[in-house]
XYZ file of C-alpha atoms in Angstrom:
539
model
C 153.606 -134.581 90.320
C 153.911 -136.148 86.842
C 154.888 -140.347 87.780
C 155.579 -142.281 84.718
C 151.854 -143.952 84.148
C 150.276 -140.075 84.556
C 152.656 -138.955 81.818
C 152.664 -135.100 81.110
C 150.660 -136.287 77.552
C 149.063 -138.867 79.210
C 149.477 -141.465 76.706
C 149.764 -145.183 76.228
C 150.005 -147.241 73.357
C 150.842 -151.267 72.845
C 153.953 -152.149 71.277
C 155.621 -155.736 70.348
C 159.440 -155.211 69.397
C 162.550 -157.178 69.309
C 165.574 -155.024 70.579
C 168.934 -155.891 72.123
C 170.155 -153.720 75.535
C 170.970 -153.901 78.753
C 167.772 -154.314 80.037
C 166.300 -156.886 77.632
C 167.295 -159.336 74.978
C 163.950 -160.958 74.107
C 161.073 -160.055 72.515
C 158.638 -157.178 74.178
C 155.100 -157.447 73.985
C 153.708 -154.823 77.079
C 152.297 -150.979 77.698
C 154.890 -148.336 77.454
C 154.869 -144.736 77.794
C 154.521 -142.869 74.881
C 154.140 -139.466 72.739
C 153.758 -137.934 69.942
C 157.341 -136.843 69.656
C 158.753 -140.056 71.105
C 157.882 -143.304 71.906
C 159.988 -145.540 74.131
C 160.388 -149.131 73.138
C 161.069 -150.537 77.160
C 159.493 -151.288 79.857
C 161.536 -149.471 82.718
C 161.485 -151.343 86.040
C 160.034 -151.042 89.332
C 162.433 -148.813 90.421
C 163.325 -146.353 87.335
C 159.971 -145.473 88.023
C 160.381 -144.699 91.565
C 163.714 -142.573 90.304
C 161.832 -141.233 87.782
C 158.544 -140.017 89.728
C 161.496 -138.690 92.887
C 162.956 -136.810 90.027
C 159.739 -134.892 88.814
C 159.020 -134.338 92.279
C 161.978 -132.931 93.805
C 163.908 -131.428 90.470
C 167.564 -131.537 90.756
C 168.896 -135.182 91.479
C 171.844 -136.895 91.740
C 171.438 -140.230 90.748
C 173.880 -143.353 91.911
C 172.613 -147.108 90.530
C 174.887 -149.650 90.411
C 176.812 -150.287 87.298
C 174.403 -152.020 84.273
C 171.162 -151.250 86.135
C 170.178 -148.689 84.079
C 171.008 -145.553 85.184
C 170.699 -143.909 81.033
C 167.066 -145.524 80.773
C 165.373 -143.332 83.572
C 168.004 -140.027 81.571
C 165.947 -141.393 78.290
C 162.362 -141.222 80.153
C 163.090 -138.071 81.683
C 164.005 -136.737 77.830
C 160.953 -138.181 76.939
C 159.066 -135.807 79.568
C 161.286 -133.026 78.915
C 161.463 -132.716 75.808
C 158.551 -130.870 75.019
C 159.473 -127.781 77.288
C 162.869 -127.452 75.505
C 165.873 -128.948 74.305
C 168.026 -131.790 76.118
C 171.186 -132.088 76.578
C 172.576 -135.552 77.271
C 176.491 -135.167 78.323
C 179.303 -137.558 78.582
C 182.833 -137.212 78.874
C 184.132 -138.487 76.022
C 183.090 -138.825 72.300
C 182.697 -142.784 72.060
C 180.745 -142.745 75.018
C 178.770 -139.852 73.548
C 178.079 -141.658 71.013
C 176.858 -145.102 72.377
C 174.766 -143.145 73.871
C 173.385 -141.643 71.013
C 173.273 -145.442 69.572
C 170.848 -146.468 72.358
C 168.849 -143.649 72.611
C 167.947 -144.695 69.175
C 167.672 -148.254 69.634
C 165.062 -147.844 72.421
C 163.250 -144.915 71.339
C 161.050 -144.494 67.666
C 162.048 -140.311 67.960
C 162.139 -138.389 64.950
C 165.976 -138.580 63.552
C 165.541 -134.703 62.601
C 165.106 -133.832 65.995
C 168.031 -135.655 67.612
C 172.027 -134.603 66.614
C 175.116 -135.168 68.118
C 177.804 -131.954 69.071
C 181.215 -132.939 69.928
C 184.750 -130.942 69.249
C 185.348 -132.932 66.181
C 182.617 -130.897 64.053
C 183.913 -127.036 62.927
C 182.357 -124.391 64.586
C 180.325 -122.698 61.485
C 178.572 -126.443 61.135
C 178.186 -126.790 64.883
C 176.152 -123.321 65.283
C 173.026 -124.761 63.272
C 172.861 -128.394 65.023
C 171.945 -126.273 68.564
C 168.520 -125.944 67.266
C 168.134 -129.452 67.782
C 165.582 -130.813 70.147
C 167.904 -133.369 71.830
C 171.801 -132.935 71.746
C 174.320 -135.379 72.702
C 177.543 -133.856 73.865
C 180.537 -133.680 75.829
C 181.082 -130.949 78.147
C 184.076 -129.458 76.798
C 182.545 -128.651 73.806
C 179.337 -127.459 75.342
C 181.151 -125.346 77.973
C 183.276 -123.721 74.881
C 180.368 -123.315 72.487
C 178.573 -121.504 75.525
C 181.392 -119.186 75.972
C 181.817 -118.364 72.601
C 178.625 -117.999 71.887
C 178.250 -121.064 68.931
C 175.744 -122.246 71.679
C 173.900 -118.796 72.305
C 170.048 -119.996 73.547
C 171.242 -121.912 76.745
C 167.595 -120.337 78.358
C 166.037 -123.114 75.820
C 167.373 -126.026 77.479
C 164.948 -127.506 79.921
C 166.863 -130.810 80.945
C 170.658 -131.493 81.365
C 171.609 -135.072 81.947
C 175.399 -135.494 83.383
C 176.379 -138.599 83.073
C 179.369 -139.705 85.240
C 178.621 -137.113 87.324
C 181.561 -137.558 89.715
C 184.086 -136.351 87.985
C 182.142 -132.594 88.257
C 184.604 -131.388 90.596
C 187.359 -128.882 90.027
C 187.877 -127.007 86.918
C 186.003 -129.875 85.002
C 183.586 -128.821 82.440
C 180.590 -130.370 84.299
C 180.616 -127.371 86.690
C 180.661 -124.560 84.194
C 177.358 -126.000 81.748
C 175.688 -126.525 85.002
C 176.230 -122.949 86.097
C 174.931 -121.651 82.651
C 172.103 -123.756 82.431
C 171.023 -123.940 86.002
C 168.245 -121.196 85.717
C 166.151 -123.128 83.258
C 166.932 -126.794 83.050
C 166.349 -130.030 85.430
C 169.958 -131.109 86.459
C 170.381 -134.911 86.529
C 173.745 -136.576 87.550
C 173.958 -140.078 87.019
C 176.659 -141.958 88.616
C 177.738 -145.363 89.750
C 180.096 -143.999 92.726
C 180.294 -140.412 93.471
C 183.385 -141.406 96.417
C 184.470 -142.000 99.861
C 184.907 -138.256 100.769
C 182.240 -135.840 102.496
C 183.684 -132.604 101.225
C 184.094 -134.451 97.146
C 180.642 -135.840 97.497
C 179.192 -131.651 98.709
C 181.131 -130.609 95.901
C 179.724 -132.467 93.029
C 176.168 -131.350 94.774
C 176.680 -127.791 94.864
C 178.744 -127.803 91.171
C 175.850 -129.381 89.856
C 173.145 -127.402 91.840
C 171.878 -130.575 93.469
C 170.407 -130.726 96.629
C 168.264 -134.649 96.244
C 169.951 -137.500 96.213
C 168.352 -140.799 94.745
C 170.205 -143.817 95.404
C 169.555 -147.935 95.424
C 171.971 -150.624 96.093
C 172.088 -154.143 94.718
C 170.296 -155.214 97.993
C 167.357 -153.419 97.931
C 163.906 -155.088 97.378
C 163.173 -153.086 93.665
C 166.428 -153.653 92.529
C 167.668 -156.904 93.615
C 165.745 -159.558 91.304
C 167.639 -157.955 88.335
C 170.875 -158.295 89.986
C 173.662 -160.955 89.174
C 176.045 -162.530 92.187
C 179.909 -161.142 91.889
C 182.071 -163.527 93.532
C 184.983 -161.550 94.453
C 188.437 -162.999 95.251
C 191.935 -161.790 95.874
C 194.643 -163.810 95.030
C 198.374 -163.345 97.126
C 201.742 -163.843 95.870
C 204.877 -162.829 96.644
C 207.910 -161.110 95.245
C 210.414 -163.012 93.698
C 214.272 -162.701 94.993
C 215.180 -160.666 92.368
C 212.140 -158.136 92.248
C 213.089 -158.322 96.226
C 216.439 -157.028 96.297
C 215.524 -154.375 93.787
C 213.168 -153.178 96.014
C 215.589 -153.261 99.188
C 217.606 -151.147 97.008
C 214.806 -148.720 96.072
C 213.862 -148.411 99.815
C 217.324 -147.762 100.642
C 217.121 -144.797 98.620
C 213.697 -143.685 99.696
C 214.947 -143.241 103.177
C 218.190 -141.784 102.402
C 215.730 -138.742 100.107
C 212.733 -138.569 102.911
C 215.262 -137.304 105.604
C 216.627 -134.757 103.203
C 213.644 -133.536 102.466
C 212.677 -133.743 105.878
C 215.258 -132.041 106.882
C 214.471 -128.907 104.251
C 211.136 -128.861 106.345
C 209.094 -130.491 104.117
C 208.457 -134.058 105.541
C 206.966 -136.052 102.659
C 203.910 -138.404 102.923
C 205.192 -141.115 101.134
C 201.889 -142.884 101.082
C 199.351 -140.585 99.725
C 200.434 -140.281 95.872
C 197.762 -137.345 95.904
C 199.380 -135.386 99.062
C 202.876 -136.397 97.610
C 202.332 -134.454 94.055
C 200.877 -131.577 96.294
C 203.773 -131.312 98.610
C 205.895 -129.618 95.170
C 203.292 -126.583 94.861
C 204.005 -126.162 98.688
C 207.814 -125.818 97.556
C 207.569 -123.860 95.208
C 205.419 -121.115 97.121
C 207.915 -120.834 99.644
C 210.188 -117.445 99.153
C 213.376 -118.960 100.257
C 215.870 -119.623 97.581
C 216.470 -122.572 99.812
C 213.637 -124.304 97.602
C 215.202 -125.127 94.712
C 217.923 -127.656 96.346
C 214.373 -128.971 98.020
C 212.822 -129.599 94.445
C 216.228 -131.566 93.063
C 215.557 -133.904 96.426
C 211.631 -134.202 95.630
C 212.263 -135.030 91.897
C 214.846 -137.911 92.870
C 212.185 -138.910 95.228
C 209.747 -138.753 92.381
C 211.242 -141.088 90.601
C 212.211 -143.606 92.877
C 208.270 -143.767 94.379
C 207.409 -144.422 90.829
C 209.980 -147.020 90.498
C 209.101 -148.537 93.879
C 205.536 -148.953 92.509
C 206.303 -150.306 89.156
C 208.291 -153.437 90.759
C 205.857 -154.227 94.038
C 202.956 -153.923 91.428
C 203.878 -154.128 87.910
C 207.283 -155.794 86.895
C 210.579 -155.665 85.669
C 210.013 -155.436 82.077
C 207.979 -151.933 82.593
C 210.549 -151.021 85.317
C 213.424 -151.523 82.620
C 211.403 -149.167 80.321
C 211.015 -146.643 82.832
C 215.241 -146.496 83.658
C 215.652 -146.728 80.007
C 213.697 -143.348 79.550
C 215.628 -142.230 82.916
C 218.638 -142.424 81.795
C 218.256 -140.303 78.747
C 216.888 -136.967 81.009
C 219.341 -134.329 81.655
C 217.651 -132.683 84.498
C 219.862 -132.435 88.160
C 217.665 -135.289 89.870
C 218.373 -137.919 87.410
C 221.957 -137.340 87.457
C 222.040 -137.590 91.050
C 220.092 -140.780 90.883
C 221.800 -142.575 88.481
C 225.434 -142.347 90.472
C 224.313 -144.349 93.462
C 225.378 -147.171 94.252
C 221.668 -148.658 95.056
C 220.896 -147.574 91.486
C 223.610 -149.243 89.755
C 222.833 -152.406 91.229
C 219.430 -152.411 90.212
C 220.228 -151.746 86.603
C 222.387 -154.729 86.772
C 219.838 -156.790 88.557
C 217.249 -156.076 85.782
C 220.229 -156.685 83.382
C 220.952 -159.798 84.190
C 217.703 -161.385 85.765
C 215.234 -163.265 83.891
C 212.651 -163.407 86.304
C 209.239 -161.984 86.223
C 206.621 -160.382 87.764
C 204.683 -163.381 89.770
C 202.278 -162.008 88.730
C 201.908 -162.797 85.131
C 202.194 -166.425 85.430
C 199.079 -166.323 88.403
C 197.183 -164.303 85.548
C 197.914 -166.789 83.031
C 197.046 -169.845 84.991
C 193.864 -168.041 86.263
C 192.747 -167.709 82.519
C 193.283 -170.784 81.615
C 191.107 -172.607 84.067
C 188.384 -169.891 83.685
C 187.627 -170.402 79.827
C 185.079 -167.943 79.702
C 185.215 -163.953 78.267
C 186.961 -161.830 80.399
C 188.918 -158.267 81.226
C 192.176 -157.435 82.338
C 192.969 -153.933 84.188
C 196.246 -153.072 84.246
C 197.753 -149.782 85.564
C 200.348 -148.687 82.700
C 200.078 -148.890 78.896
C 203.643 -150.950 79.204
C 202.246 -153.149 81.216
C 198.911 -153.935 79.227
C 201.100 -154.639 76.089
C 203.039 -157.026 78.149
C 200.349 -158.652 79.296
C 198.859 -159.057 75.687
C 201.738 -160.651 74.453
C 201.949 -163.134 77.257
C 198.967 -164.138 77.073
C 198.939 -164.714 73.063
C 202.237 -166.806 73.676
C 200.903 -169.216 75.815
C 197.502 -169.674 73.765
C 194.942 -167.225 75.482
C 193.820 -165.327 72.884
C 193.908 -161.542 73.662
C 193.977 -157.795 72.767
C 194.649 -154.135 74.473
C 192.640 -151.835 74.893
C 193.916 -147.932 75.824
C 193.170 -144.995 75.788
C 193.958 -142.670 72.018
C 197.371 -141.692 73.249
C 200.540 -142.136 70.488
C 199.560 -144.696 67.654
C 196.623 -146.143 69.241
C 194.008 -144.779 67.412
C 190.103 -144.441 67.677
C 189.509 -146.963 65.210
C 191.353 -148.897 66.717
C 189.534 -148.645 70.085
C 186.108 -149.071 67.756
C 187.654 -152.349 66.405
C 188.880 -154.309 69.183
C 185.441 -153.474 71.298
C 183.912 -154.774 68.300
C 185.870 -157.642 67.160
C 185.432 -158.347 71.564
C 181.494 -158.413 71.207
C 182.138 -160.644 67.887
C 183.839 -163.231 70.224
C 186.967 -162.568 67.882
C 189.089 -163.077 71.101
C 188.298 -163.740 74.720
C 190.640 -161.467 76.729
C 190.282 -157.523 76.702
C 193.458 -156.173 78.495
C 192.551 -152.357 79.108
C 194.416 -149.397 80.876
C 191.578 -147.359 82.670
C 189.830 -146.204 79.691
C 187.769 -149.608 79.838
C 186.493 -148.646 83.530
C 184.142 -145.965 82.640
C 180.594 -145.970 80.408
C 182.236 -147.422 78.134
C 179.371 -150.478 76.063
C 182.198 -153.349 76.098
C 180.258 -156.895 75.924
C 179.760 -158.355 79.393
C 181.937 -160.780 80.566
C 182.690 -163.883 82.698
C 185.852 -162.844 84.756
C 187.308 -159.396 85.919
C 190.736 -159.437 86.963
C 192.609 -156.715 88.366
C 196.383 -156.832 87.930
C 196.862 -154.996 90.857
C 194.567 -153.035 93.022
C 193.479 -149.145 92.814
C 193.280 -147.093 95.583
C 190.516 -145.526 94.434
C 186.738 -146.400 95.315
C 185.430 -144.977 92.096
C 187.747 -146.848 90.182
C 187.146 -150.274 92.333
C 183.541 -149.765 91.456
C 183.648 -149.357 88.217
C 186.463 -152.131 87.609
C 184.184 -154.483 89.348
C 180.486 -153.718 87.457
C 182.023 -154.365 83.928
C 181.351 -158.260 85.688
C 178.055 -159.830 86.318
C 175.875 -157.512 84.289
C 173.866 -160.101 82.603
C 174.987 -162.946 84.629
C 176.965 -164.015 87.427
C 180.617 -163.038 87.476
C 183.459 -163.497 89.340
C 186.094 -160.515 90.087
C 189.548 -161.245 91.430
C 192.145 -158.921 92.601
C 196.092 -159.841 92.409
C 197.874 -158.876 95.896
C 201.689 -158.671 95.974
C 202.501 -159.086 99.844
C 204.229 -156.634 102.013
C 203.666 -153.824 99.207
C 201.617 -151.203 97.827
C 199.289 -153.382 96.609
C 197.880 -154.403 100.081
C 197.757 -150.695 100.927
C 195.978 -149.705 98.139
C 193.426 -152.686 98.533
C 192.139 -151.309 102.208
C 192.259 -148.007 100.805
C 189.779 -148.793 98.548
C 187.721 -150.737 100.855
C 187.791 -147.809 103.095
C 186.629 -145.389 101.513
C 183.770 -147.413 100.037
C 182.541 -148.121 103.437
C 182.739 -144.502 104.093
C 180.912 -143.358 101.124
C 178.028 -145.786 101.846
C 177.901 -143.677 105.285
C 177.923 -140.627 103.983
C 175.418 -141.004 101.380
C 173.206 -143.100 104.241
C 173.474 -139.967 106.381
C 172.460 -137.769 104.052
C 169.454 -139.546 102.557
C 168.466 -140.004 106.253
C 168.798 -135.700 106.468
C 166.218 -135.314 103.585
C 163.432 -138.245 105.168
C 163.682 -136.076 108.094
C 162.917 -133.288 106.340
C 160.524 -134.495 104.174
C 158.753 -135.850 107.171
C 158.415 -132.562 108.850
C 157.039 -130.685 105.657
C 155.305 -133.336 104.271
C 156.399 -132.958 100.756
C 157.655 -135.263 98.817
C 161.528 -135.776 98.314
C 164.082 -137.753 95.816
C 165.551 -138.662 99.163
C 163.769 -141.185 101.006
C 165.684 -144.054 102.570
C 163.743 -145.607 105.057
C 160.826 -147.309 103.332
C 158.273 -150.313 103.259
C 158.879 -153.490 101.616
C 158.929 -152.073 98.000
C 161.348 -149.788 98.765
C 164.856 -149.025 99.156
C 167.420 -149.543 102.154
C 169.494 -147.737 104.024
C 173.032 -147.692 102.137
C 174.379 -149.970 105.008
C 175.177 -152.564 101.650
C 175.453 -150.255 99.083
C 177.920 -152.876 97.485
């Protein structure tokens, strides 16, 4: 079993280098693996190590670290050790992540240049062909899973490691689960992830789409990991609707009702609080043979719509809510006619026509950054909604900018200059849609605030690590009572809780095992002093 101090080469050398990363901002001066194609410039911890030595025993791993612990260094040693039975592949989901990982792979690591390219959708296919006899490849999978296909990428049997990096989203038709089906014969599969979620059968599927059967995992508690691990205050902050926003929603409930029984009454009683078993129920429409369906898809659409609208008020505000009856008002399909003669309907219009009130909201978000002066990010649900919240914030003296995803006139330089001009201390507020929640390198910050909460655990997780990553942090959570909002909040929770289980449960499985064979296993949970715990505080 090759551990990280008995190298495959077997070689040490003495370094002293000034870098900047996650890890370390000072000056270096200590033994580090090297070799004669690479030599890293870190130190890895205690417990990359551990990862790294559970890897090389046990081959196929799936990997979950809290966020900014350094789940990519123990990808770059294991490249290091890889490297010189074949190529690497490093993969990422999208191109600037890609790409800042190709940034600190170089920072970190003295490797040849010539040997090291990057492959994304962006380069034409002719140019693309040549860069494959690279030794290490950056990519994202898309590309990859195309080029394979095609044949661009025709010596998959030369790849000997295949990091996957946010490995929870290899589920589905997602191009994570076709490379690791072409490359499984050959290469070491690594998924790294910070959350792999809340749900058994999801958390099976990622393992058998990625060929996995180990699991390494450490939380913030165990012994290894815990002096390198800043305190996250988290708080969530109530408020309440305002008499305006209330009556709209009275109005919108009104209506809900009035659509659930119809639909009910088709045979098709919707779940009106599970947005994933709501968009679900249509496909079960459809695929029934009865002409009978269509009238039941005009009732679904209008309930669509108001569901939507229901969320944008309890969670969001009127101004996005006037947007979204703006844009409703222009369709010509069945549903929105329908919608747009009721009574309910026509008094909210009016309501948001004549009210001046906001979102509560807003002003608690304001007030919170002013008495928290430090850097900080701002999740918000809906692109309307972070553009609202930008210019708020730059009225009232709080320096800010948006950050979304490349969608309409929001370009990728522009996403490369605000990050920047953010790390430059240009401004102190980054107000990001959900493209700021994952891999993404955006500076660390003082304060994360989420404008309302996500019912998702993955999400959660990765809202909450973008704080405390070099320091302590605080995260807070805005709570509109009686709404969504709380919903969504103990969703969350709860399926956090229940991923921690799982995962315990599992890692408990392969001790077992390992105890009754006596090998060794990338899945031991219950260990001495030095080692890691039992999931039971995962977060």
């Amino acid at each position: 079993m090759p551990s990280l101090n008995t190298h495959p080469l077997n070689y040490l050398y003495l370094i002293n280098i000034s870098i900047k990363t996650n890890q370390c901002r000072s000056n270096l001066n200590k033994y580090v693996v090297g070799s004669p194609l690479m030599h890293m410039k870190l130190q890895p911890r205690e417990y990359q190590k551990k990862i790294f030595d559970a890897i090389s025993a046990s081959g196929n791993t799936l990997v979950v670290l809290p966020t900014g612990l350094g789940k990519t260094l123990i990808a770059f040693m294991l490249i290091e050790w890889k490297m010189k039975q074949g190529k690497c592949l490093f993969l990422a989901p999208t191109k600037p992540l890609v790409k800042q990982h190709l940034v600190s792979f170089s920072d970190i690591s003295d490797v040849n240049p010539d040997i090291v390219t990057i492959v994304t959708g962006e380069i034409p296919k002719k140019k693309r062909a040549p860069l494959y006899n690279k030794q290490i490849i950056f990519s994202t999978p898309q590309t990859i899973k195309n080029d394979l296909r095609s044949g661009v990428f025709n010596t998959p049997g030369t790849v000997s490691l295949c990091i996957f990096d946010e490995a929870h989203r290899a589920i589905g038709n997602y191009a994570y689960t076709s490379v690791a089906e072409k490359l499984r014969e050959n290469a070491l599969i690594v998924g790294l992830t910070a959350s792999p979620g809340g749900n058994r059968e999801r958390i099976n599927k990622i393992l058998e789409n990625l060929f996995i059967k180990n699991v390494q995992i450490r939380s913030k508690h165990d012994t290894d990991v815990a002096p390198y691990v800043k305190d996250i205050k988290i708080s969530w902050i109530e408020t309440s609707l305002t008499p305006d926003l209330m009556e709209i929603k009275n109005n919108l409930d009104l209506l809900i009702k009035e659509n659930a029984r119809k639909l009910s009454s088709f045979g098709y009683p919707p779940p009106l609080k599970s947005k994933r078993l709501f968009m679900a129920l249509r496909q079960r429409i459809l695929n029934h043979p009865s002409n009978a369906k269509y009238a039941a898809l005009v009732v679904y659409s209008v309930l669509l719509n108001l569901l939507h609208m229901q969320e944008l008020v309890e969670t969001q505000g009127p101004g996005v809510l006037r947007k979204y009856v703006e844009k409703l008002k222009q369709k010509e399909t069945k549903s929105a006619k329908i919608l747009l003669k009721k009574p309910q309907f026509i008094a909210i219009e009016n309501i948001l026509l004549n009210s001046t009130e906001e979102h509560p909201k807003l002003g608690l978000l304001t007030g919170l950054l002013q008495s928290h002066p430090g850097k900080s990010m701002v999740f918000a649900q809906y692109r309307d909604q972070v553009a609202l919240i930008e210019k708020t914030l730059n009225q009232t003296g709080i320096s800010a900018r948006m950050f979304l995803g490349r969608k309409g006139e929001y370009t990728k330089k522009e996403q490369e200059e605000t990050i920047a001009q953010f790390r430059e201390d240009k401004f102190r507020v980054l107000v990001a849609s959900s493209i700021g929640e994952e891999g993404l390198d955006i500076p660390a910050v003082d304060n994360v605030i989420f404008y309302e909460p996500t019912p998702s655990e993955i999400r959660s997780i990765q809202r909450r690590g973008r704080a405390g990553r070099f320091k302590d942090g605080n995260v807070y959570i805005l709570i509109t009572k009686g709404t969504r909002d709380e919903y969504f909040y103990w969703a969350s929770f709860n399926r956090e809780k229940r991923m921690k289980s799982i995962l315990g449960r599992m890692q408990d499985s392969q001790s077992a095992k390992t105890r009754q064979t006596g090998k060794p296993t990338a899945n031991k949970i219950k260990t001495d002093k030095s080692g890691q715990s039992s999931l039971d505080s995962f977060f």
